[in-house]
Amino acid sequence: MWAYLLRRILYAIPILITINIFTFVLFFCVNTPENVARSILGEKNVKPEMIHSWKKEHFYHLPTFINSKDTIFYFCTIDSDKSFLEKIQSYKVEIIELSQEKIDEKLINQSTLLKQKITGNSIFLINPIGMKKEVVDFLKSQFLGFGVPYVLIQTSDVSIAEYSNSLIGILKPDQIKPYCDSIQVKGLNHFTQTLFYQKAVQLFWFQFGKSDRNNMDIKEEILTRMGPSLMITVPSFIIGLMLNIGIAMIIAYCRGSLLDRSTLFICIFLMSLSSLFYIIIGQFYFGFIWKIFPASGYQSGWDSIRFILLPIFIGQISSIGGSVRFYRTLFLEEINKDFVRTARAKGLSEFSVLFKHTLKSAMIPILTGVVVAIPGLFTGGLLMENFFAIPGLGAFTLEGIEGQDFRIVGSMVYLGSFMYIVALILTDITYTMVDPRVKLK
Amino acid sequence: MKKILILFLILMLPVYAEWNNPYSKNEEKEKIIYRAFSSKPKSLDPAIAYYSDEMAVLCQIYEPLFQYHYLKRPYELEPLLAAKMPDVKLLDEKGNEIIDQENYKGNINSIWTLKLKKGIKYQNHPCFTKDETGNYKYHNLSNSKEIVFTDLFDLPNPGTREVTIKDYVYQIYRLADVRNKCPIVFIIDKIKGMDSVKKGISNEIENIRKMRIEKSKERGELVYNREEDEKENPIIIDYLKIPCEGIKIIDDVTFEITLTEKYPQFQYWLSMTFFCPIPWEAIAFYEQKEVKSKGFTLLNYPVGTGPFKFEKCNRNARMILSKNENYHDDFYPKEASPELKNFLKYAGQKLPLADKIIWTKEPETTSQWIKFQQGYLEAAGIPEQSFTSAIDLNSGNGELSQKMKSKNLRLVKAPRGSIWYLGFNMLDPIVGGYEEKNRKLRQAISIAVDSDEYIKTFNNGRGIVAHNLIPPGMFGHKEGKEGFNPYVFDWDEAQNKAVQKNISVAKKLLEEAGYPNGFDKETGKQLVLFFDTVKQSATNNDWYKSQFAKLNIALEFRETDNNRLAEKYDNGGFQLFFAGWNADYPDPENFLFLLSGPNGKVKFKGENIANYSNPEFDKLFDQIKSMENSPKRLELIDQALEIIRKDSPWKFSFYPVDYILYHQWYENVMPGGIINNGSKYQAVDVDLRLKYREIENKPKLVWPLSILIFLVFVFFMTAYRFLKKEMN
């Protein structure tokens, strides 16, 4: 059995990886980081610095899959000395030649373009010799908010101290290489300093990080929101299970009768309506017209009972049709089997035949449905929680979708699929418990 | 069993008369204002918060220097934390006061002298708590392991202190710090010497970083991980060390701010929470690893001087604000504009009038509407699907329906101080341009699109047809014959109102523009225009198509998502667009700037999406912007509006009007418009509310119970009969 379990767990890994990659591509590659930042930061007075610092805070400035060498931007004039660049050949160097005289439109355009280009650990090397001080100051002021270290390079003996209130200071050409080495990506960072690692890989060990929109700790949020969700789903689940199996058994017992046929009719009627309909009608009648339950809301502790009754009730109504029919079919299948006939022939009462023999052997298909439904308990009901203003995980997911907060949606999707896989493994284990014939190998 | 259940239900009746009460029973006698919010405010940090849902909460907790008088219209500023209104002096480049303002040409510096009230205290908060030795008790949590807490509100003995002048300056520096992502940096930039402050801040950060690298080397660490370290030990800068040329502290209660231009609108910004005092202790406290890692930040847990403060609660379900025990003396105004005279019942009483405000989360309008009708919310907008049942549309001017009137509800129709418009991209070769024929095409379209019909069809009549871009209630807006747009409307003396010009006029204009009957004179092809929008309802699109069809112009919709649309706006690749603007402050400058050339979207990334640029208008705008309200200013505004109407870069669509319903017990309340800190003036008549709730919330059990009992009975009876038959 252990070998079987181990194998199942190993099977789960590629599935999770695939899901992870799929959601990542869907959520983080289709929309450019620029667009995500814009939609989060709003429309009024958004400056490029703000977009950049937001991206940095949420790792959107990183390259997607592999963090290769970061660009070094070298600002110089047309006749500046470029020979020392050979020393840093191993890096991607982009040379930007400026007009040395004044701040013109071309320079402004160049800097706007650059602002969009800056990623990860870019470095600005500035060779101020021959450049007007205004131009250097302009560069510095343009990129102040971007956190890019700019370094003045002294390529000749001319003193450049007057430019030097810089972020790093003045370096000689032969000091450049060690400096670049010290702040560029190294080793594992090529992999970890990427959008994919930060947003998707870390999900494997449940590092959900911070949400894009509200900067809240997603893990913390999931833990606090789990309570209200479970308050509704667990009672719904248990009541539903007992009620539905009970009704199914009764009508399976009187199969073919008027009761059976009319119950089936009602079941089909109930399952043909969407759950949204029940929510709206339930809220309207029980909350508004009959004033029996609060129309929406949630309180913690014992007080919560008043708030969860209506959602639980509506949940039952919307699921009863399908479930009763499903269980009834299971029972009918078992009821016609040989061993049941034998039991009857032995003179056992119909009641004990139904409960002792049929129920037991119908347990396997029931369990399959039941255990697989368990992850749903944690993720909560999207619509139900939203309409009844219950601060649970379903509402959380919906908030994530509405706010285009891909971090939340991605985390919830991963969590859901993870639990689903765990539940499937659990189903297998429970089989061995209820059915001695099943052996896991 | 059934009998017991019914008995139990009946017994419960008197105990729990209101089963559907979403609040706890013992709250009902308290003076609590109940409100609803649809999503958690993004940020409650006064350096960042800008949106109306954030302001609704934030402005009750933080206070800026000035506020709008609650009962005076048009809006008028009055001191809040300031002792008096600011003194503004204009200086020329040499620092001499400018006497002859009219004729002075050259750079102007304006000095704003701000005086503060004394004795204003912060709310109680652990960040102020000191121990016996006078040190801050909770500022060094990493070294005081004996202090364990899970919730901020559990820390014993929260302290307070008086507001000092440095707190205001501190906040201004916070706005300048890029790390805080303040959305109004462009206002801060007007303060003299802000560039060097920004540089100073970055240098300071860089110095601290350098020091940390060296320290890490001293400790013998091979690699210093900056990002990790800064996550754990954020860099806190002693802002006040950095000098700023434009901010001068004169004495304990006075400071001066120097702006590099004449900018009278600065007073409106000073009355927003961006300019509230922030204690450095709060930052020092919240930036500790032990506090931050538990999710307590200034973003969520404000420390202010305002009438209310945050209580402990589950923010996903509700937000609770309770009275701030340290709130300074503040009294209900004794004067009011004539139309607001009936709001003076509480004149002279100490504020705040309510003890608590509770916001409950209501993501859906239906439940909000239900709770409002049951008396569990004090105010509500009317949801789309209930509009016809709440408002009697037949009455013509949108009165309450009989059913609503019987509940003693109060309907208030409030223009929102905003405008919606259909804009033309002036850079586009067809709809743009400043030649006579381009202008005529836009005028023709303006006539063809019937805003009145749009308001009635899509907005249930909640809007006023716009004749210019300054909304009603604001200086520069003119009503009636004086203010109508003669390029789109005719004045009908008999009805005494403006009537849209006949479509034949538009057709003639179109012909003059070079498109007789909608066909291009040169190519002979039908004129096709593109409307760039986000995805919207098909009926809306069809309506626009039908309007353009009046001129035989084909209209095509290019629908995309928000991001793509923003991109199109940035690049200028669009023709027609629909947009709106909400006032930041009640000054016409805040609307006219939407069409000023230097604010163009494509060239300057400004808010002028139409990219309208008319030197004549720009010159007028420059004058208007730095003037006080005066007849001269009004005259200039009229001239500017005339230019815009003639050029028609926008088809002015409408000024939206909010319909809000209030319960009779919710007193002193009106749609705030620009006023965000109104909660302290509002009161609830608890007895009246209780009475209403009692009448409206008697549970009706007859129907549901009988249906339930019937169903159960039928089920068991049939089962029983079947069993009996089987037995036999």
mmCIF file of N, CA and C in Angstrom, chain A residues 31 35 38-45 49-50 53 57 144-145 165-168 213-214 216 221 225 247 250 253-254 257 259 283 287-296 298-299 303 306-307 386-387 389 391 399, chain B residues 16 19-23 42 50-51 181-183 186 199 202-203 206 210 314 316-318 361-364 366-367 370-371 373-374 563-564 567 570 581-582 584 607 696-701 703-704 718-719 722-723:
data_model
loop_
_atom_site.group_PDB
_atom_site.id
_atom_site.type_symbol
_atom_site.label_atom_id
_atom_site.label_comp_id
_atom_site.label_asym_id
_atom_site.label_seq_id
_atom_site.Cartn_x
_atom_site.Cartn_y
_atom_site.Cartn_z
ATOM 1 N N ASN A 31 -0.906 39.228 -20.065
ATOM 2 C CA ASN A 31 -0.892 40.658 -19.790
ATOM 3 C C ASN A 31 0.542 41.102 -19.517
ATOM 4 N N ASN A 35 0.899 46.611 -18.059
ATOM 5 C CA ASN A 35 -0.550 46.726 -18.011
ATOM 6 C C ASN A 35 -1.108 46.382 -16.647
ATOM 7 N N ARG A 38 -0.539 49.250 -14.399
ATOM 8 C CA ARG A 38 -1.438 50.358 -14.705
ATOM 9 C C ARG A 38 -2.839 50.112 -14.155
ATOM 10 N N SER A 39 -3.313 48.886 -14.350
ATOM 11 C CA SER A 39 -4.684 48.643 -13.915
ATOM 12 C C SER A 39 -4.770 48.633 -12.392
ATOM 13 N N ILE A 40 -3.679 48.300 -11.721
ATOM 14 C CA ILE A 40 -3.714 48.291 -10.257
ATOM 15 C C ILE A 40 -3.572 49.714 -9.717
ATOM 16 N N LEU A 41 -2.681 50.468 -10.325
ATOM 17 C CA LEU A 41 -2.395 51.794 -9.772
ATOM 18 C C LEU A 41 -3.453 52.825 -10.124
ATOM 19 N N GLY A 42 -4.380 52.479 -11.015
ATOM 20 C CA GLY A 42 -5.452 53.411 -11.336
ATOM 21 C C GLY A 42 -5.072 54.329 -12.474
ATOM 22 N N GLU A 43 -5.923 55.305 -12.720
ATOM 23 C CA GLU A 43 -5.732 56.115 -13.905
ATOM 24 C C GLU A 43 -5.242 57.520 -13.615
ATOM 25 N N LYS A 44 -5.551 58.002 -12.404
ATOM 26 C CA LYS A 44 -5.225 59.395 -12.136
ATOM 27 C C LYS A 44 -3.749 59.541 -11.764
ATOM 28 N N ASN A 45 -3.054 60.392 -12.460
ATOM 29 C CA ASN A 45 -1.701 60.816 -12.097
ATOM 30 C C ASN A 45 -0.744 59.675 -11.808
ATOM 31 N N GLU A 49 7.771 56.373 -12.548
ATOM 32 C CA GLU A 49 8.498 55.929 -11.351
ATOM 33 C C GLU A 49 7.622 55.045 -10.490
ATOM 34 N N MET A 50 6.340 55.461 -10.382
ATOM 35 C CA MET A 50 5.442 54.701 -9.523
ATOM 36 C C MET A 50 5.225 53.313 -10.086
ATOM 37 N N SER A 53 8.316 51.270 -9.380
ATOM 38 C CA SER A 53 8.521 50.847 -7.997
ATOM 39 C C SER A 53 7.450 49.843 -7.586
ATOM 40 N N GLU A 57 8.229 46.032 -6.328
ATOM 41 C CA GLU A 57 7.688 45.525 -5.076
ATOM 42 C C GLU A 57 7.008 44.176 -5.284
ATOM 43 N N LEU A 144 15.817 58.975 -10.603
ATOM 44 C CA LEU A 144 15.941 58.931 -9.141
ATOM 45 C C LEU A 144 15.038 57.878 -8.527
ATOM 46 N N GLY A 145 13.787 57.834 -8.988
ATOM 47 C CA GLY A 145 12.814 56.969 -8.343
ATOM 48 C C GLY A 145 12.959 55.506 -8.721
ATOM 49 N N ASN A 165 27.565 64.140 -6.588
ATOM 50 C CA ASN A 165 26.628 63.726 -5.528
ATOM 51 C C ASN A 165 25.764 62.581 -6.045
ATOM 52 N N SER A 166 26.438 61.500 -6.330
ATOM 53 C CA SER A 166 25.752 60.399 -7.026
ATOM 54 C C SER A 166 25.413 59.287 -6.056
ATOM 55 N N LEU A 167 24.737 58.306 -6.563
ATOM 56 C CA LEU A 167 24.301 57.224 -5.697
ATOM 57 C C LEU A 167 25.448 56.294 -5.345
ATOM 58 N N ILE A 168 26.413 56.154 -6.203
ATOM 59 C CA ILE A 168 27.511 55.244 -5.903
ATOM 60 C C ILE A 168 28.823 56.002 -5.769
ATOM 61 N N ARG A 213 -3.105 43.852 -5.486
ATOM 62 C CA ARG A 213 -3.862 45.080 -5.319
ATOM 63 C C ARG A 213 -3.767 45.657 -3.909
ATOM 64 N N ASN A 214 -3.994 44.807 -2.920
ATOM 65 C CA ASN A 214 -4.055 45.341 -1.561
ATOM 66 C C ASN A 214 -2.819 45.075 -0.734
ATOM 67 N N MET A 216 -1.838 42.481 0.634
ATOM 68 C CA MET A 216 -2.034 41.699 1.847
ATOM 69 C C MET A 216 -1.382 40.336 1.705
ATOM 70 N N GLU A 221 -4.484 35.678 4.790
ATOM 71 C CA GLU A 221 -5.858 35.936 4.379
ATOM 72 C C GLU A 221 -6.620 34.622 4.198
ATOM 73 N N ARG A 225 -9.882 33.500 6.305
ATOM 74 C CA ARG A 225 -11.138 33.376 5.572
ATOM 75 C C ARG A 225 -11.650 31.945 5.528
ATOM 76 N N ILE A 247 -33.301 10.303 1.967
ATOM 77 C CA ILE A 247 -34.412 10.398 1.020
ATOM 78 C C ILE A 247 -34.234 9.378 -0.094
ATOM 79 N N ILE A 250 -35.244 5.988 1.048
ATOM 80 C CA ILE A 250 -36.694 5.834 1.173
ATOM 81 C C ILE A 250 -37.326 5.637 -0.195
ATOM 82 N N TYR A 253 -36.512 2.418 -1.732
ATOM 83 C CA TYR A 253 -37.282 1.361 -1.089
ATOM 84 C C TYR A 253 -38.662 1.258 -1.730
ATOM 85 N N CYS A 254 -39.305 2.409 -1.948
ATOM 86 C CA CYS A 254 -40.630 2.349 -2.572
ATOM 87 C C CYS A 254 -40.527 2.643 -4.062
ATOM 88 N N SER A 257 -43.309 3.454 -7.025
ATOM 89 C CA SER A 257 -44.576 3.943 -6.476
ATOM 90 C C SER A 257 -44.812 5.389 -6.875
ATOM 91 N N LEU A 259 -44.869 7.837 -4.813
ATOM 92 C CA LEU A 259 -43.904 8.625 -4.057
ATOM 93 C C LEU A 259 -42.592 8.744 -4.838
ATOM 94 N N GLN A 283 -32.993 34.785 -0.843
ATOM 95 C CA GLN A 283 -32.697 36.038 -0.171
ATOM 96 C C GLN A 283 -33.932 36.936 -0.161
ATOM 97 N N GLY A 287 -35.291 36.583 3.410
ATOM 98 C CA GLY A 287 -34.674 37.766 4.000
ATOM 99 C C GLY A 287 -35.582 38.975 3.955
ATOM 100 N N PHE A 288 -36.239 39.174 2.821
ATOM 101 C CA PHE A 288 -36.954 40.441 2.627
ATOM 102 C C PHE A 288 -38.443 40.319 2.932
ATOM 103 N N ILE A 289 -39.110 39.331 2.337
ATOM 104 C CA ILE A 289 -40.565 39.264 2.490
ATOM 105 C C ILE A 289 -40.940 38.663 3.846
ATOM 106 N N TRP A 290 -40.328 37.504 4.182
ATOM 107 C CA TRP A 290 -40.741 36.829 5.416
ATOM 108 C C TRP A 290 -39.907 37.259 6.623
ATOM 109 N N LYS A 291 -38.765 37.903 6.353
ATOM 110 C CA LYS A 291 -37.932 38.460 7.430
ATOM 111 C C LYS A 291 -37.542 37.433 8.487
ATOM 112 N N ILE A 292 -37.180 36.248 8.047
ATOM 113 C CA ILE A 292 -36.809 35.218 9.011
ATOM 114 C C ILE A 292 -35.306 35.224 9.261
ATOM 115 N N PHE A 293 -34.542 35.472 8.202
ATOM 116 C CA PHE A 293 -33.088 35.490 8.344
ATOM 117 C C PHE A 293 -32.544 36.842 7.895
ATOM 118 N N PRO A 294 -31.361 37.219 8.401
ATOM 119 C CA PRO A 294 -30.733 38.446 7.882
ATOM 120 C C PRO A 294 -30.462 38.289 6.387
ATOM 121 N N ALA A 295 -30.660 39.381 5.647
ATOM 122 C CA ALA A 295 -30.507 39.302 4.193
ATOM 123 C C ALA A 295 -29.080 38.962 3.793
ATOM 124 N N SER A 296 -28.121 39.394 4.591
ATOM 125 C CA SER A 296 -26.734 39.061 4.309
ATOM 126 C C SER A 296 -25.917 39.402 5.537
ATOM 127 N N TYR A 298 -22.310 38.541 8.258
ATOM 128 C CA TYR A 298 -21.638 37.476 8.994
ATOM 129 C C TYR A 298 -21.129 38.019 10.315
ATOM 130 N N GLN A 299 -21.275 37.233 11.363
ATOM 131 C CA GLN A 299 -20.663 37.563 12.654
ATOM 132 C C GLN A 299 -19.870 36.340 13.066
ATOM 133 N N ASP A 303 -22.984 33.767 17.260
ATOM 134 C CA ASP A 303 -23.900 34.641 16.545
ATOM 135 C C ASP A 303 -23.972 34.293 15.057
ATOM 136 N N ARG A 306 -27.243 32.512 12.988
ATOM 137 C CA ARG A 306 -28.353 33.189 12.309
ATOM 138 C C ARG A 306 -28.025 33.477 10.851
ATOM 139 N N PHE A 307 -26.729 33.732 10.586
ATOM 140 C CA PHE A 307 -26.345 34.128 9.234
ATOM 141 C C PHE A 307 -26.140 32.951 8.311
ATOM 142 N N ASN A 386 -20.601 35.603 -2.075
ATOM 143 C CA ASN A 386 -20.682 36.974 -2.552
ATOM 144 C C ASN A 386 -22.053 37.572 -2.265
ATOM 145 N N PHE A 387 -23.095 36.816 -2.526
ATOM 146 C CA PHE A 387 -24.437 37.365 -2.327
ATOM 147 C C PHE A 387 -24.780 37.538 -0.853
ATOM 148 N N ALA A 389 -22.551 38.113 1.462
ATOM 149 C CA ALA A 389 -21.484 38.893 2.082
ATOM 150 C C ALA A 389 -20.778 38.117 3.185
ATOM 151 N N PRO A 391 -17.419 36.570 4.529
ATOM 152 C CA PRO A 391 -16.010 36.837 4.223
ATOM 153 C C PRO A 391 -15.202 35.557 4.104
ATOM 154 N N GLU A 399 -13.195 38.343 -5.486
ATOM 155 C CA GLU A 399 -12.558 39.657 -5.365
ATOM 156 C C GLU A 399 -11.293 39.711 -6.220
ATOM 157 N N TYR B 16 -36.904 37.127 20.463
ATOM 158 C CA TYR B 16 -36.116 37.594 19.342
ATOM 159 C C TYR B 16 -37.044 38.146 18.284
ATOM 160 N N TRP B 19 -35.646 38.595 13.930
ATOM 161 C CA TRP B 19 -34.748 37.487 13.614
ATOM 162 C C TRP B 19 -33.748 37.876 12.553
ATOM 163 N N ASN B 20 -34.168 38.796 11.723
ATOM 164 C CA ASN B 20 -33.306 39.119 10.582
ATOM 165 C C ASN B 20 -32.365 40.263 10.896
ATOM 166 N N ASN B 21 -32.286 40.671 12.166
ATOM 167 C CA ASN B 21 -31.379 41.758 12.515
ATOM 168 C C ASN B 21 -29.939 41.302 12.313
ATOM 169 N N PRO B 22 -29.231 41.941 11.380
ATOM 170 C CA PRO B 22 -27.873 41.482 11.119
ATOM 171 C C PRO B 22 -26.877 41.959 12.180
ATOM 172 N N TYR B 23 -27.325 42.785 13.103
ATOM 173 C CA TYR B 23 -26.412 43.281 14.130
ATOM 174 C C TYR B 23 -26.774 42.636 15.458
ATOM 175 N N LYS B 42 -8.399 50.123 -0.581
ATOM 176 C CA LYS B 42 -7.080 49.634 -0.937
ATOM 177 C C LYS B 42 -6.030 50.114 0.052
ATOM 178 N N TYR B 50 -6.596 58.093 -2.366
ATOM 179 C CA TYR B 50 -7.042 59.136 -3.275
ATOM 180 C C TYR B 50 -8.466 58.862 -3.734
ATOM 181 N N TYR B 51 -8.901 57.602 -3.689
ATOM 182 C CA TYR B 51 -10.193 57.245 -4.243
ATOM 183 C C TYR B 51 -11.307 57.492 -3.242
ATOM 184 N N LYS B 181 4.884 56.180 -3.165
ATOM 185 C CA LYS B 181 3.995 56.203 -4.334
ATOM 186 C C LYS B 181 2.809 57.145 -4.169
ATOM 187 N N CYS B 182 3.096 58.372 -3.801
ATOM 188 C CA CYS B 182 2.027 59.353 -3.627
ATOM 189 C C CYS B 182 1.482 59.780 -4.989
ATOM 190 N N PRO B 183 0.158 59.746 -5.156
ATOM 191 C CA PRO B 183 -0.401 60.074 -6.469
ATOM 192 C C PRO B 183 -0.416 61.565 -6.798
ATOM 193 N N PHE B 186 2.867 65.732 -8.292
ATOM 194 C CA PHE B 186 2.970 66.942 -9.103
ATOM 195 C C PHE B 186 2.597 68.187 -8.316
ATOM 196 N N LYS B 199 16.331 64.377 -4.046
ATOM 197 C CA LYS B 199 17.703 63.908 -4.176
ATOM 198 C C LYS B 199 18.242 63.551 -2.803
ATOM 199 N N SER B 202 17.012 60.203 -1.692
ATOM 200 C CA SER B 202 17.684 59.064 -2.342
ATOM 201 C C SER B 202 19.116 58.937 -1.848
ATOM 202 N N ASN B 203 19.801 60.063 -1.653
ATOM 203 C CA ASN B 203 21.174 59.970 -1.166
ATOM 204 C C ASN B 203 21.211 59.341 0.210
ATOM 205 N N GLU B 206 20.754 55.756 -0.069
ATOM 206 C CA GLU B 206 21.966 55.132 -0.588
ATOM 207 C C GLU B 206 23.049 55.073 0.486
ATOM 208 N N LYS B 210 24.882 51.809 1.876
ATOM 209 C CA LYS B 210 26.332 51.628 1.901
ATOM 210 C C LYS B 210 26.779 51.198 3.284
ATOM 211 N N ASN B 314 -13.140 42.126 12.075
ATOM 212 C CA ASN B 314 -12.787 41.410 10.855
ATOM 213 C C ASN B 314 -13.065 42.320 9.667
ATOM 214 N N ASN B 316 -12.813 42.015 6.629
ATOM 215 C CA ASN B 316 -13.446 41.472 5.428
ATOM 216 C C ASN B 316 -14.955 41.518 5.533
ATOM 217 N N ALA B 317 -15.462 41.622 6.775
ATOM 218 C CA ALA B 317 -16.908 41.656 6.952
ATOM 219 C C ALA B 317 -17.386 43.033 7.371
ATOM 220 N N ARG B 318 -16.631 43.710 8.215
ATOM 221 C CA ARG B 318 -17.065 45.050 8.622
ATOM 222 C C ARG B 318 -15.892 45.890 9.095
ATOM 223 N N LYS B 361 -19.867 44.946 4.988
ATOM 224 C CA LYS B 361 -19.568 44.623 3.598
ATOM 225 C C LYS B 361 -20.813 44.130 2.880
ATOM 226 N N GLU B 362 -21.161 44.758 1.792
ATOM 227 C CA GLU B 362 -22.300 44.338 0.959
ATOM 228 C C GLU B 362 -21.843 44.346 -0.486
ATOM 229 N N PRO B 363 -21.341 43.227 -0.984
ATOM 230 C CA PRO B 363 -20.836 43.250 -2.351
ATOM 231 C C PRO B 363 -21.941 43.408 -3.390
ATOM 232 N N GLU B 364 -23.164 42.998 -3.035
ATOM 233 C CA GLU B 364 -24.251 43.069 -4.016
ATOM 234 C C GLU B 364 -25.236 44.167 -3.642
ATOM 235 N N THR B 366 -28.371 44.170 -4.224
ATOM 236 C CA THR B 366 -29.686 43.669 -3.800
ATOM 237 C C THR B 366 -29.780 43.572 -2.281
ATOM 238 N N SER B 367 -28.749 42.977 -1.654
ATOM 239 C CA SER B 367 -28.834 42.807 -0.202
ATOM 240 C C SER B 367 -28.752 44.169 0.484
ATOM 241 N N ILE B 370 -32.217 45.590 0.316
ATOM 242 C CA ILE B 370 -33.110 44.917 1.271
ATOM 243 C C ILE B 370 -32.858 45.448 2.680
ATOM 244 N N LYS B 371 -31.599 45.506 3.055
ATOM 245 C CA LYS B 371 -31.271 45.944 4.416
ATOM 246 C C LYS B 371 -31.661 47.399 4.646
ATOM 247 N N GLN B 373 -34.232 48.912 3.279
ATOM 248 C CA GLN B 373 -35.675 48.967 3.473
ATOM 249 C C GLN B 373 -36.099 48.420 4.819
ATOM 250 N N GLN B 374 -35.265 47.526 5.377
ATOM 251 C CA GLN B 374 -35.606 46.981 6.686
ATOM 252 C C GLN B 374 -35.097 47.870 7.820
ATOM 253 N N ASN B 563 -6.746 48.073 -20.293
ATOM 254 C CA ASN B 563 -5.324 48.307 -20.518
ATOM 255 C C ASN B 563 -5.030 48.706 -21.948
ATOM 256 N N ARG B 564 -5.662 47.975 -22.872
ATOM 257 C CA ARG B 564 -5.426 48.286 -24.275
ATOM 258 C C ARG B 564 -5.929 49.692 -24.595
ATOM 259 N N GLU B 567 -3.542 52.153 -23.535
ATOM 260 C CA GLU B 567 -2.444 52.180 -24.494
ATOM 261 C C GLU B 567 -2.800 53.028 -25.719
ATOM 262 N N ASP B 570 -2.628 56.535 -24.998
ATOM 263 C CA ASP B 570 -1.239 56.989 -24.923
ATOM 264 C C ASP B 570 -0.632 57.222 -26.299
ATOM 265 N N TRP B 581 -14.980 62.899 -15.799
ATOM 266 C CA TRP B 581 -14.027 63.482 -14.847
ATOM 267 C C TRP B 581 -14.766 63.853 -13.569
ATOM 268 N N ASN B 582 -14.173 63.479 -12.437
ATOM 269 C CA ASN B 582 -14.704 63.846 -11.129
ATOM 270 C C ASN B 582 -13.883 64.985 -10.563
ATOM 271 N N ASP B 584 -11.706 67.189 -8.245
ATOM 272 C CA ASP B 584 -10.846 67.017 -7.075
ATOM 273 C C ASP B 584 -11.176 68.085 -6.045
ATOM 274 N N GLU B 607 -3.937 64.641 -18.744
ATOM 275 C CA GLU B 607 -5.298 64.117 -18.669
ATOM 276 C C GLU B 607 -6.161 64.601 -19.842
ATOM 277 N N GLU B 696 -41.143 47.113 10.611
ATOM 278 C CA GLU B 696 -40.767 46.528 9.317
ATOM 279 C C GLU B 696 -40.271 45.100 9.414
ATOM 280 N N ASN B 697 -39.927 44.651 10.617
ATOM 281 C CA ASN B 697 -39.232 43.372 10.690
ATOM 282 C C ASN B 697 -39.943 42.299 11.506
ATOM 283 N N LYS B 698 -41.277 42.326 11.491
ATOM 284 C CA LYS B 698 -41.971 41.223 12.149
ATOM 285 C C LYS B 698 -41.874 40.008 11.248
ATOM 286 N N PRO B 699 -41.295 38.941 11.762
ATOM 287 C CA PRO B 699 -41.163 37.765 10.895
ATOM 288 C C PRO B 699 -42.530 37.224 10.486
ATOM 289 N N LYS B 700 -42.657 36.864 9.225
ATOM 290 C CA LYS B 700 -43.917 36.308 8.742
ATOM 291 C C LYS B 700 -43.709 34.817 8.554
ATOM 292 N N LEU B 701 -44.331 34.051 9.445
ATOM 293 C CA LEU B 701 -44.030 32.627 9.447
ATOM 294 C C LEU B 701 -45.103 31.792 8.797
ATOM 295 N N TRP B 703 -46.701 31.561 5.928
ATOM 296 C CA TRP B 703 -46.481 30.948 4.623
ATOM 297 C C TRP B 703 -45.338 29.939 4.626
ATOM 298 N N PRO B 704 -44.130 30.391 4.995
ATOM 299 C CA PRO B 704 -43.017 29.424 4.914
ATOM 300 C C PRO B 704 -43.262 28.193 5.769
ATOM 301 N N THR B 718 -47.224 9.733 2.261
ATOM 302 C CA THR B 718 -47.144 8.799 1.130
ATOM 303 C C THR B 718 -46.255 7.623 1.490
ATOM 304 N N ALA B 719 -45.118 7.944 2.144
ATOM 305 C CA ALA B 719 -44.200 6.868 2.535
ATOM 306 C C ALA B 719 -44.914 5.907 3.478
ATOM 307 N N PHE B 722 -47.445 3.795 1.696
ATOM 308 C CA PHE B 722 -46.761 2.771 0.897
ATOM 309 C C PHE B 722 -46.304 1.620 1.781
ATOM 310 N N LEU B 723 -45.701 1.988 2.926
ATOM 311 C CA LEU B 723 -45.200 0.976 3.850
ATOM 312 C C LEU B 723 -46.328 0.077 4.333
#
